[in-house]
Short mmCIF file of C-alpha atoms and ligand atoms in Angstrom, two decimals:
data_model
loop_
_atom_site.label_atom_id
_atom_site.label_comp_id
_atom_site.label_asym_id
_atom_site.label_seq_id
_atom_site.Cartn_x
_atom_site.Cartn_y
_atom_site.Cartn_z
CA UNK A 1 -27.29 -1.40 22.58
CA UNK A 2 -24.79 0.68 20.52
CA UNK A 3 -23.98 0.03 16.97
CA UNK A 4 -20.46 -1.47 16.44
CA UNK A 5 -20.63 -2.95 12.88
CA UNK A 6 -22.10 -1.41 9.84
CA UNK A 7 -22.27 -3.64 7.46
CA UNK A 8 -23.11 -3.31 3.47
CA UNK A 9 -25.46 -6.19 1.61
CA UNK A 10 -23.52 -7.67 -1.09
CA UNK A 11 -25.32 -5.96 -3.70
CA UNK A 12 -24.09 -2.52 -2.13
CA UNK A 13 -20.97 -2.91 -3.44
CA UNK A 14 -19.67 -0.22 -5.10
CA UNK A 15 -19.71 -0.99 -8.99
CA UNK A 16 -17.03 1.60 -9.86
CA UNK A 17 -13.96 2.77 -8.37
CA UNK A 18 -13.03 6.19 -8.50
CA UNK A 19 -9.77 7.68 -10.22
CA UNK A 20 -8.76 11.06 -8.86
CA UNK A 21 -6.72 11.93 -11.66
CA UNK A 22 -10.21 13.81 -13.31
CA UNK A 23 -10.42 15.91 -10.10
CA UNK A 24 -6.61 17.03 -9.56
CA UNK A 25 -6.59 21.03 -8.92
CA UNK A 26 -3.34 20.62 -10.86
CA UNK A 27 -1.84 18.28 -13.52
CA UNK A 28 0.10 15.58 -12.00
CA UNK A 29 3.71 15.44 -13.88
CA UNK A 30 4.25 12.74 -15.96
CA UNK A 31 6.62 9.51 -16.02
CA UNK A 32 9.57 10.04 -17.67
CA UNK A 33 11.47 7.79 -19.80
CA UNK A 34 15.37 7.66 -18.29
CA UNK A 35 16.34 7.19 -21.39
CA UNK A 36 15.24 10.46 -23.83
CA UNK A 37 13.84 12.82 -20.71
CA UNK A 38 10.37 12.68 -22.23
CA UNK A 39 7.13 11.41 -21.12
CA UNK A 40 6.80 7.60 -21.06
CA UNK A 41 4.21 6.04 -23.52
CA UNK A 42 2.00 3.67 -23.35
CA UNK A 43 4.15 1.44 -25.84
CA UNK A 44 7.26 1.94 -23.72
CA UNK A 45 5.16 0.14 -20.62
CA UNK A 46 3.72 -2.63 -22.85
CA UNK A 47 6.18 -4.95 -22.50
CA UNK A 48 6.02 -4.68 -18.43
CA UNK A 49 2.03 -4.43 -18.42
CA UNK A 50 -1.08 -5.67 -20.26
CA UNK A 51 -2.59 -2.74 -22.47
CA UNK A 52 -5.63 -2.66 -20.69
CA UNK A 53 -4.20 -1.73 -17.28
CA UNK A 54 -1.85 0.76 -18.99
CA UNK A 55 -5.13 2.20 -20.30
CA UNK A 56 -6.41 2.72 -16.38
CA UNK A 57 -3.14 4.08 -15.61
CA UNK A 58 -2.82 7.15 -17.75
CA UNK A 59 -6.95 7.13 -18.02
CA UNK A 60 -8.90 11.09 -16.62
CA UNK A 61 -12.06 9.35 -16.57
CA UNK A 62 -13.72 10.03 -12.83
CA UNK A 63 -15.35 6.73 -12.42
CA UNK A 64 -14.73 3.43 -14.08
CA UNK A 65 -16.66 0.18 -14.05
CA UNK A 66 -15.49 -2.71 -12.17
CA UNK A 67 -15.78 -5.30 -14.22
CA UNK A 68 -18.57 -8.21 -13.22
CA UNK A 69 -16.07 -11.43 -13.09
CA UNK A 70 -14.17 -8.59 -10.60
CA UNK A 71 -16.93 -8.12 -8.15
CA UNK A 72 -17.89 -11.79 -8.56
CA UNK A 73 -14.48 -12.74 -6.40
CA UNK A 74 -14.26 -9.35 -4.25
CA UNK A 75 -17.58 -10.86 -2.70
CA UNK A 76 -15.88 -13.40 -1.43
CA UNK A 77 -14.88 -11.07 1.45
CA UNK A 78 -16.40 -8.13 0.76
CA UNK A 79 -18.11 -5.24 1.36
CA UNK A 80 -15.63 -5.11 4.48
CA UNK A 81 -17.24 -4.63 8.13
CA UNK A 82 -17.08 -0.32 9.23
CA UNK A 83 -16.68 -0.66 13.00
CA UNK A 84 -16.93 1.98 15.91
CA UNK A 85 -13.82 1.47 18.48
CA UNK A 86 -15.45 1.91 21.68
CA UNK A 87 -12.86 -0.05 23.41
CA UNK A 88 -9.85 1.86 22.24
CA UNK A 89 -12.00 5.34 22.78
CA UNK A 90 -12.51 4.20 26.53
CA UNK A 91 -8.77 3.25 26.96
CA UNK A 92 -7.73 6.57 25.17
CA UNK A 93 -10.23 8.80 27.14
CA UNK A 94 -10.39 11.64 24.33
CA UNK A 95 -13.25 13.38 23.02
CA UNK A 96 -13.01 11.09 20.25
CA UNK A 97 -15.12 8.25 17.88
CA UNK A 98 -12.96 5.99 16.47
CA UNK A 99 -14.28 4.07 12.82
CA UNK A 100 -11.88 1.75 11.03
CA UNK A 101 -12.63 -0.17 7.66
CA UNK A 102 -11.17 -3.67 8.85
CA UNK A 103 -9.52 -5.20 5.48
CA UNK A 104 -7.83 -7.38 7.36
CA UNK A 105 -11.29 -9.86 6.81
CA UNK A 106 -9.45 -10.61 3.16
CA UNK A 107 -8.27 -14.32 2.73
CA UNK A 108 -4.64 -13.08 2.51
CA UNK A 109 -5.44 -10.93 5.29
CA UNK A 110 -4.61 -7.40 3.94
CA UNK A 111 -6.11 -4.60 1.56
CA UNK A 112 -3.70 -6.25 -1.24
CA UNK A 113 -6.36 -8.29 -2.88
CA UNK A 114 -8.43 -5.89 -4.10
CA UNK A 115 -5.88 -4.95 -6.77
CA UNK A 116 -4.46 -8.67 -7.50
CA UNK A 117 -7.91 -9.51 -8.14
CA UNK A 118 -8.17 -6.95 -10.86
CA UNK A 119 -4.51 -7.29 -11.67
CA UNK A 120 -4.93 -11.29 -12.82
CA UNK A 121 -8.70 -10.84 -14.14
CA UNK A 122 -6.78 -8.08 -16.90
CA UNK A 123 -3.51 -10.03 -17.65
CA UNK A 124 -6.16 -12.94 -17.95
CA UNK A 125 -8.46 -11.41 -20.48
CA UNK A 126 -5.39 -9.66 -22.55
CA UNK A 127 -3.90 -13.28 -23.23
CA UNK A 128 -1.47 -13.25 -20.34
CA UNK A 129 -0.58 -17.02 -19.15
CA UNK A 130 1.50 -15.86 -16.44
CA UNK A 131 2.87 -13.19 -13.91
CA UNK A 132 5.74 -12.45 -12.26
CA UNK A 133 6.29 -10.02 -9.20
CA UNK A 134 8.32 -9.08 -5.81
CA UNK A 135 7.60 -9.38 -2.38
CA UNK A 136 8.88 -8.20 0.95
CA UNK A 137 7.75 -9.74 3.81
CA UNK A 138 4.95 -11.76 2.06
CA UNK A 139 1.38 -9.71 1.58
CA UNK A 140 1.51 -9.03 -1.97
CA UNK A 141 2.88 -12.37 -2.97
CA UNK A 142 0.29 -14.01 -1.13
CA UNK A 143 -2.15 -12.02 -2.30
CA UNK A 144 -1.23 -12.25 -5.88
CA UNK A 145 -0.89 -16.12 -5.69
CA UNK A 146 -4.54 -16.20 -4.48
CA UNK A 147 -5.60 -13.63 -7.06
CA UNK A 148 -3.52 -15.99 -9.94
CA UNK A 149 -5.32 -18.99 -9.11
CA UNK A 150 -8.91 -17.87 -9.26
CA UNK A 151 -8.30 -17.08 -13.25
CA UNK A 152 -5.92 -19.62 -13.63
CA UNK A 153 -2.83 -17.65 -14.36
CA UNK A 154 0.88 -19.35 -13.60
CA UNK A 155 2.67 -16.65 -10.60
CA UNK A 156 5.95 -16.19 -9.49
CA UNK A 157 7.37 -14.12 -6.61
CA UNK A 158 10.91 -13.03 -6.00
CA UNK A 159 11.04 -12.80 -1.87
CA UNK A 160 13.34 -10.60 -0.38
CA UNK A 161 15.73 -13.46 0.66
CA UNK A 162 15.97 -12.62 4.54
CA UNK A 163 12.11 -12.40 4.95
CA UNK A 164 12.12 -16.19 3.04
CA UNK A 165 14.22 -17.29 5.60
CA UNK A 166 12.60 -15.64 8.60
CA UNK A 167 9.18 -15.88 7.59
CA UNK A 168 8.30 -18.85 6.30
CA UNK A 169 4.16 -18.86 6.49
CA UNK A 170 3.41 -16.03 3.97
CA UNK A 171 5.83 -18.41 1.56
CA UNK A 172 3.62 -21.50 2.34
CA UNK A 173 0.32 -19.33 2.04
CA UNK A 174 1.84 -18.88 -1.67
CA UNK A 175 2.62 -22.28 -2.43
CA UNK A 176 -0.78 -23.01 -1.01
CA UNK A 177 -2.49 -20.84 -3.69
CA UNK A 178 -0.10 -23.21 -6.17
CA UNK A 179 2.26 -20.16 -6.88
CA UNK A 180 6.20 -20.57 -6.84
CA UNK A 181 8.07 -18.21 -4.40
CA UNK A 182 12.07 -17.90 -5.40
CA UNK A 183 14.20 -16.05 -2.42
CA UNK A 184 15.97 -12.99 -3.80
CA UNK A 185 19.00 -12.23 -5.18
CA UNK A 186 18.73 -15.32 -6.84
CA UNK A 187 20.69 -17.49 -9.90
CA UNK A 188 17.47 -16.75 -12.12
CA UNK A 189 17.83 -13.85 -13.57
CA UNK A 190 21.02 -11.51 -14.69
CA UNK A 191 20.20 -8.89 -12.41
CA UNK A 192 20.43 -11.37 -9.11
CA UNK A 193 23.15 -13.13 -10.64
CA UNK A 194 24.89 -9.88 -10.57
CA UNK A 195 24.29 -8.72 -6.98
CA UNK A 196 25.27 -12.55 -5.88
CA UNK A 197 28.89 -12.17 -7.80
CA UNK A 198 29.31 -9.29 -5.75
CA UNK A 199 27.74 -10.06 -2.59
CA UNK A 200 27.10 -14.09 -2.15
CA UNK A 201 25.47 -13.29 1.31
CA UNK A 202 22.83 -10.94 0.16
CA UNK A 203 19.80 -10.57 2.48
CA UNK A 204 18.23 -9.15 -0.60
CA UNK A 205 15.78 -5.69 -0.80
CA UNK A 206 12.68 -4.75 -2.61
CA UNK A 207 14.60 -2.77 -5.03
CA UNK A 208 16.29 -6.09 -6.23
CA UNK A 209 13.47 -8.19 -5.81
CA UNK A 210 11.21 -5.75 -8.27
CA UNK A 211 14.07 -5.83 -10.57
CA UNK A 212 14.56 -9.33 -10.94
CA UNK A 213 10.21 -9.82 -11.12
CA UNK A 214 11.04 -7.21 -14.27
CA UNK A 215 13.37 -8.97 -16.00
CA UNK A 216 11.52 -11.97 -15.30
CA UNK A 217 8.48 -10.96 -17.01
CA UNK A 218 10.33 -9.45 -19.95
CA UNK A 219 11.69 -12.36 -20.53
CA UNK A 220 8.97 -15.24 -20.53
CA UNK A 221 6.38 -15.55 -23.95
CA UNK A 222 3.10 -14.58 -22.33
CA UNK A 223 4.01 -13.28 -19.10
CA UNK A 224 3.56 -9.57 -17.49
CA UNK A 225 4.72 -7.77 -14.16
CA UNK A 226 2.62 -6.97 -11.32
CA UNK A 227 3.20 -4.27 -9.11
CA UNK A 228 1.21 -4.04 -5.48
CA UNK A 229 1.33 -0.33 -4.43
CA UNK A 230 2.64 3.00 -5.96
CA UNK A 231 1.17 2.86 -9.52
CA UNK A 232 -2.23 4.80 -10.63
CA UNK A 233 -4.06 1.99 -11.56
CA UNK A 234 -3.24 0.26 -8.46
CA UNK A 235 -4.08 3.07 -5.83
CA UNK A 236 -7.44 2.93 -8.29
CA UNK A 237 -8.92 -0.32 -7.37
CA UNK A 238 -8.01 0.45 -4.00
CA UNK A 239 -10.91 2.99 -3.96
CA UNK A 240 -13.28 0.45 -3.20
CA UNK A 241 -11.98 0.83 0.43
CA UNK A 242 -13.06 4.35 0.95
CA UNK A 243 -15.84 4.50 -1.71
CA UNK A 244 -17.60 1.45 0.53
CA UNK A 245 -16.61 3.36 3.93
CA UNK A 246 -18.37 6.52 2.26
CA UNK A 247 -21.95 4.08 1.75
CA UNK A 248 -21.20 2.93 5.49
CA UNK A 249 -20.95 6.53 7.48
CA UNK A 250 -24.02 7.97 5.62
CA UNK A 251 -26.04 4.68 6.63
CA UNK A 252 -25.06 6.15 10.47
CA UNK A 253 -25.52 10.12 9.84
CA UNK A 254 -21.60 10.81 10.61
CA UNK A 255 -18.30 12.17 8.28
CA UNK A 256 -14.91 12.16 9.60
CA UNK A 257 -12.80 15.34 10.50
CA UNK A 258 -9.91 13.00 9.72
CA UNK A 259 -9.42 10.44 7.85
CA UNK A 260 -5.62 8.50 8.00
CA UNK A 261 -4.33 5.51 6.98
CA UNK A 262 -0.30 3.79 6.68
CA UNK A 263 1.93 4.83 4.06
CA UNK A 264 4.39 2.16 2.31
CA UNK A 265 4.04 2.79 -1.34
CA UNK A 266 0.64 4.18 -0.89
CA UNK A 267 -1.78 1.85 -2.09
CA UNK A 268 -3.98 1.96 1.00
CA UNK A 269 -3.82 5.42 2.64
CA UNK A 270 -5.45 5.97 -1.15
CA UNK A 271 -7.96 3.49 -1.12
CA UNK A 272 -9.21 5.16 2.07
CA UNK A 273 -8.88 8.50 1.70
CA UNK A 274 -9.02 9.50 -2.27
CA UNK A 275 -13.12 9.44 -2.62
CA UNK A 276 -12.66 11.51 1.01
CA UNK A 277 -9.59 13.75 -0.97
CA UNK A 278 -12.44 14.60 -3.34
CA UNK A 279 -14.98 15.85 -0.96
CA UNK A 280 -11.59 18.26 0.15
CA UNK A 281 -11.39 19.44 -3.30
CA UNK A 282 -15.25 20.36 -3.38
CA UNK A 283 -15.16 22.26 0.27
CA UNK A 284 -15.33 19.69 3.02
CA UNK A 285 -12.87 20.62 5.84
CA UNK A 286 -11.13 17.45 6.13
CA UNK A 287 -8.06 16.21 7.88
CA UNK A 288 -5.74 13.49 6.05
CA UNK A 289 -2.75 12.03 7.62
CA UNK A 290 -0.87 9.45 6.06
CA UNK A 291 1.60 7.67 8.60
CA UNK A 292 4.69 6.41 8.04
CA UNK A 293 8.15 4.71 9.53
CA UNK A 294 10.83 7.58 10.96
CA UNK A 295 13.11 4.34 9.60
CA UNK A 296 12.11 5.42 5.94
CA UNK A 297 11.02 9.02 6.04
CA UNK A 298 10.38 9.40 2.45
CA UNK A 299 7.57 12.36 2.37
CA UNK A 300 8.49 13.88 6.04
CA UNK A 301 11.94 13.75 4.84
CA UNK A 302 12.73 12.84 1.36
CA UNK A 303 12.60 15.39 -1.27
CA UNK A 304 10.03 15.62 -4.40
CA UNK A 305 11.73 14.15 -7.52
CA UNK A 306 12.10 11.94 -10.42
CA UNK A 307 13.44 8.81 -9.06
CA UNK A 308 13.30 5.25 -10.15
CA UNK A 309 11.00 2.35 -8.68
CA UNK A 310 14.06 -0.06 -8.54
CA UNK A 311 17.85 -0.13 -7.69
CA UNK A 312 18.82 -2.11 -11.58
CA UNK A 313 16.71 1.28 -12.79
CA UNK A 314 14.51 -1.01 -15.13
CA UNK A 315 11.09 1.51 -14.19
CA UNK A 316 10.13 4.52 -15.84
CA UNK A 317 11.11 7.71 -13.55
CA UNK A 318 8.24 8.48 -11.12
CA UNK A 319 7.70 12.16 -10.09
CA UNK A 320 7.40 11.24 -6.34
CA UNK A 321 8.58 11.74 -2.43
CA UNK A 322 12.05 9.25 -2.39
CA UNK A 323 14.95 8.49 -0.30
CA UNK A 324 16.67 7.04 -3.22
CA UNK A 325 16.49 4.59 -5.06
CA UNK A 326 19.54 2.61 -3.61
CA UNK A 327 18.07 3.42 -0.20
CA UNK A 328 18.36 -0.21 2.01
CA UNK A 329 16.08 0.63 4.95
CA UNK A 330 16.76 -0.65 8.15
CA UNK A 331 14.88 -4.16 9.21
CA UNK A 332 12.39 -2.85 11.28
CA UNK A 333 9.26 -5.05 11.10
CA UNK A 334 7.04 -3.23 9.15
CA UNK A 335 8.09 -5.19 5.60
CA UNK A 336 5.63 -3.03 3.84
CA UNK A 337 6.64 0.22 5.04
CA UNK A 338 10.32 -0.24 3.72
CA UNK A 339 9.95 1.32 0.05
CA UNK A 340 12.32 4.41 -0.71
CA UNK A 341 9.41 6.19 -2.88
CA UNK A 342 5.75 7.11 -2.55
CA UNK A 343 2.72 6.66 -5.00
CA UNK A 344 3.11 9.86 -7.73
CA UNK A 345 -0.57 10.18 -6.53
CA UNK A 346 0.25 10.25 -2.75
CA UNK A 347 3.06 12.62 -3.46
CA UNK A 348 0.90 15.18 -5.80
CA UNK A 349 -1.75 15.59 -2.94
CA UNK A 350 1.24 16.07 -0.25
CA UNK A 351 2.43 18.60 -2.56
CA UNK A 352 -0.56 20.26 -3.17
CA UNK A 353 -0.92 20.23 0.77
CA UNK A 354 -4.31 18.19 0.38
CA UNK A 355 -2.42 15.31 2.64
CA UNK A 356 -0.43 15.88 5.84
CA UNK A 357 2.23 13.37 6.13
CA UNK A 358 3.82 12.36 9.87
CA UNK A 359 6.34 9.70 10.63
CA UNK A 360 6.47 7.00 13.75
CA UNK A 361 9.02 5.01 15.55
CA UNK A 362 8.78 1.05 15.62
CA UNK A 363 8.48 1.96 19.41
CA UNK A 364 5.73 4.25 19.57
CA UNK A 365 3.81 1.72 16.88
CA UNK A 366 3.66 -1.20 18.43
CA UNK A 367 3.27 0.82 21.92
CA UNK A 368 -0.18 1.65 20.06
CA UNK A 369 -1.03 -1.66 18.22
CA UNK A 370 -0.90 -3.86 21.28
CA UNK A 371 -2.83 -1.07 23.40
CA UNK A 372 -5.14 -1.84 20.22
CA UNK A 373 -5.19 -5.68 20.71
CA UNK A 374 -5.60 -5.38 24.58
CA UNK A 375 -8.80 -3.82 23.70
CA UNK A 376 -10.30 -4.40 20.15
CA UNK A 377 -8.31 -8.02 20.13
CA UNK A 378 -7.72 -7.88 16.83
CA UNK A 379 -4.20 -8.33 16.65
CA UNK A 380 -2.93 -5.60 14.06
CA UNK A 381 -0.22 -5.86 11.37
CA UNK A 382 3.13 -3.90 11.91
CA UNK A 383 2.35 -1.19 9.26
CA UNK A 384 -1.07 -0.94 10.28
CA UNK A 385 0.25 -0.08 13.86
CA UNK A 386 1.36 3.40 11.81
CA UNK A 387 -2.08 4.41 11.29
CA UNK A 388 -3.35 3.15 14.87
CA UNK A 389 -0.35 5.54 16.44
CA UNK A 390 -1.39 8.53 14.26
CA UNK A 391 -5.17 8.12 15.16
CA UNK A 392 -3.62 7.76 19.12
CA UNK A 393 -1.71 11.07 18.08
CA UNK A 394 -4.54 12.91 17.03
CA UNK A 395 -6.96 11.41 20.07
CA UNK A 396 -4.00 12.76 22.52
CA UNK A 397 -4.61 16.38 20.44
CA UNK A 398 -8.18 16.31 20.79
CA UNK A 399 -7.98 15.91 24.43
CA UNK A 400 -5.40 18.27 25.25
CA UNK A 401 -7.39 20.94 23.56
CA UNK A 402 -10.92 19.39 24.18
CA UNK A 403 -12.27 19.61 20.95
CA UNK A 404 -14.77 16.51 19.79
CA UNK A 405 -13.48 14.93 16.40
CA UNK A 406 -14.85 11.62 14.54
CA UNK A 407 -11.57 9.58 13.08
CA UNK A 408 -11.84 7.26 10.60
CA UNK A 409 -9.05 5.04 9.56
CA UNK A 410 -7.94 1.90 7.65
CA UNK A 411 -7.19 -1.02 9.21
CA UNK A 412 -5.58 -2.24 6.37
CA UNK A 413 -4.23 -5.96 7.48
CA UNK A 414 -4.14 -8.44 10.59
CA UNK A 415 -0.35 -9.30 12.15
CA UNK A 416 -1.36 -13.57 12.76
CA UNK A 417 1.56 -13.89 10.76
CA UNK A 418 4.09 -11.21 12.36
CA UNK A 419 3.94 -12.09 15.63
CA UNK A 420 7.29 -12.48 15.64
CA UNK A 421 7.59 -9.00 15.75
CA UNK A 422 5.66 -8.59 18.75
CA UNK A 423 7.92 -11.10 20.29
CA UNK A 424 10.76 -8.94 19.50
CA UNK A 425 8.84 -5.84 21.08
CA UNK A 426 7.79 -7.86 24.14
CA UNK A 427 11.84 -8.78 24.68
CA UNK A 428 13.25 -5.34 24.26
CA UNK A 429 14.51 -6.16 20.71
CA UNK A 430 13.38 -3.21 18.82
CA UNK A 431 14.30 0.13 18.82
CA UNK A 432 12.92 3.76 18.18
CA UNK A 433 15.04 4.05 15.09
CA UNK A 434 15.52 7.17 13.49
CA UNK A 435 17.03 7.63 9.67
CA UNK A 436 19.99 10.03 10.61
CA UNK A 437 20.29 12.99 8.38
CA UNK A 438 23.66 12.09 6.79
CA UNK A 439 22.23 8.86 6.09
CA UNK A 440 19.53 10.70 3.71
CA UNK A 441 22.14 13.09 2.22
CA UNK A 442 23.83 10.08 1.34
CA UNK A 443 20.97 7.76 -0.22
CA UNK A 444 20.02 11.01 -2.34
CA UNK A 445 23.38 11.58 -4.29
CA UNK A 446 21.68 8.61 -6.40
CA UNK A 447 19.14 11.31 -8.09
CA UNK A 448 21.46 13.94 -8.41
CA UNK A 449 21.92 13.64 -11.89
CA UNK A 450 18.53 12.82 -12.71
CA UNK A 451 15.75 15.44 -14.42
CA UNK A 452 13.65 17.63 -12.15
CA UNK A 453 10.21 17.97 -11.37
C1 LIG B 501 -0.92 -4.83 6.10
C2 LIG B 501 -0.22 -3.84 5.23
N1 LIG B 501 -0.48 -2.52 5.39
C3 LIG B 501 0.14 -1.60 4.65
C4 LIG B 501 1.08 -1.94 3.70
C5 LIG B 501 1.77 -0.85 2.94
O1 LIG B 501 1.53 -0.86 1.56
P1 LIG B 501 0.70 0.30 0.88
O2 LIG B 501 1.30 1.60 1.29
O3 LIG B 501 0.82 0.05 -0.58
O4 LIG B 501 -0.70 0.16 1.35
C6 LIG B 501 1.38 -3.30 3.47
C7 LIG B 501 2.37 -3.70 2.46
O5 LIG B 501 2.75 -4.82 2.32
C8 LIG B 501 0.72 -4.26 4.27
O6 LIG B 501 0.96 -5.56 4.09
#
């Protein structure tokens, strides 16, 4: 019989995750305050984040521990399952073997717990009572509501208003957990009061939503902001993804020639594929694709630069791949995908041409994820449909030039709760949308002004 699962004993977990900061071949810029053009400090962030996580964020140590009271809750799900695709390889017919790291076995059913777990279990031990973040379409907020709960922390997410309306289960899965979910723009805090004077009908964005979770937190005694993707220390605890996946190949004698994961802010093409960036660095010949929307282009088409996390410009500037950061992408279903900039990490290793970036259409996607379903029946989220069209990309390569590679890649949530989406695919509602050009020269006269990397 052949091996499908490999599977880790709970006391395999991985006891430290692994910053790639200490391994760069070059120094990654630094944040910038918007302010005075020099590097941000760690007093400048303290107000937004707990010390101890600012610590982790600016920290060149290779390896740091997870704390016990951490890796007391990640077991409740984890070490994830490494399984071998044999159903997808048959359907594809390429000289391929197909491994993905299924993190959609989570409760909230995505890679997003394993940095609200850490996230709370900090703010907890600091002296934090409560947190306050954004959400688009509903995985970080539910994840974060879960993650609040099991230390006993008060949450509250700002929901991009038209995803509240039009997808109401990730909002119950919050209230669930006991957290509040507000829609956004909304009467709570100046900055939504502001875009509701001007636009009463707002559908909201993520740039809105992060600055209202911002203001909210600076605002409330004992409270902090919590951010689900782009920042250091979050792409950190995300290691445990590929540092486990690294324990699971040896167990079965293989190592990928690539290695690829989806690409919104970042947070889990980098738990996948930084322990595997660091083999790169020492010699392996490794492929890494990160895959993201042709709807919000930011690294195949965006250019490197400072650029703020949020449209009220409340963040630090980022040195990073953006579209702007007024950029309103267009609805396509893949909520997580629709962020204007890319992890400063993410970016660094584009630059530094350790990571090949490509970009998909909504089309193509879900074209792959329910050729995925039909066979693996796991029914895929819409951003991890990204990664399962680049790994049907690079299948369709192998077999046109009939060369043998192993893939591995992350199968970072389930879509239970998008199925509206396929809906709209199986009608003929969505389209291969492409971000015209003029559309990007226009969304990037917001950084003109700004300092240079
Ligand atoms: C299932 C899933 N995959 C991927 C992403 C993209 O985020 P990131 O790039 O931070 O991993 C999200 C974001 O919400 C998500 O829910």
């Amino acid at each position: 019989m052949e091996q499908i699962k490999v599977v880790l004993n709970d006391n395999e977990i991985p006891k430290q995750w692994y910053n790639i900061q200490a391994d760069m071949p070059t120094p990654m810029k630094p944040p910038l305050h918007p302010g005075t053009g020099k590097p941000v400090g760690p007093d400048d962030l303290s107000p937004v984040f707990p010390m101890n996580l600012i610590e982790q964020e600016v920290s060149q140590q290779r390896w740091i521990d997870i704390p016990e009271a951490v890796l007391e809750k990640y077991l409740l799900w984890r070490p994830t399952p490494l399984c071998r695709a044999f159903n997808f390889e048959k359907l594809l017919g390429a000289p391929v073997k197909i491994y993905y790291k299924n993190e959609g076995v989570s409760p909230a059913g995505s890679h997003k717990p394993n940095t609200a777990i850490p996230q709370a279990y900090y703010n907890k031990i600091f002296g934090i009572k409560r947190l306050a973040t954004e959400t688009g379409a509903g995985q970080w907020g539910s994840a974060l509501a879960m993650a609040c709960k099991l230390f006993d922390l008060e949450c509250r997410v700002f929901m991009v208003r038209v995803s509240y309306e039009q997808k109401p289960y990730r909002r119950m899965m919050m209230n669930t957990w006991g957290a509040e979910c507000i829609p956004s723009p909304s009467t709570m805090t100046n900055a939504g009061k502001q875009v509701l004077a001007e636009h009463p009908d707002s559908p909201g964005s993520l740039g809105i939503a992060i600055s209202e979770a911002i203001e909210d937190a600076v605002t409330h005694k004992d409270s902090r902001y919590s951010l689900g993707s782009v920042l250091n220390h979050v792409l950190l605890h995300q290691t445990i993804i590929g540092l486990e996946a690294q324990k699971q190949i040896e167990k079965i004698g293989v190592y990928p020639d690539v290695v690829i994961g989806c690409a919104g802010g970042g947070s889990n093409f980098a738990g996948i594929a930084l322990p595997f960036v660091r083999d790169k660095i020492h010699g392996k010949k490794i492929q890494i694709i990160a895959a993201e929307p042709t709807s919000c282009p930011t690294m195949t088409k965006g250019p490197f630069a400072y650029d703020f996390g949020d449209l009220a410009k409340m963040t630090p500037l980022l040195p990073m791949y953006t579209l702007g950061h007024d950029f309103v992408p267009a609805p396509i279903h893949a909520g997580g995908l629709r962020y204007h900039g890319m992890a400063p990490i993410v970016s660094h290793l584009v630059n530094e041409k350790l990571v090949e970036a490509r970009a998909y259409n909504q089309m193509e996607t879900f074209d792959a994820g329910v050729k995925w379903a039909r066979t693996e029946c796991f029914i895929p989220a819409p951003e991890t449909n990204h990664a399962i069209a680049a790994v049907v990309d690079v299948a369709m390569k192998a077999k046109e030039e009939g060369k043998e590679k192993v893939i591995l890649f992350d199968w970072s949530g389930h879509g239970l709760i998008d199925l509206a989406a396929y809906d709209a695919y199986f009608s003929g509602k969505l389209e291969p949308y492409e971000l015209p050009d003029e559309e990007i020269r226009r969304a990037l006269k917001a950084i003109e002004g700004l300092p240079k990397p």
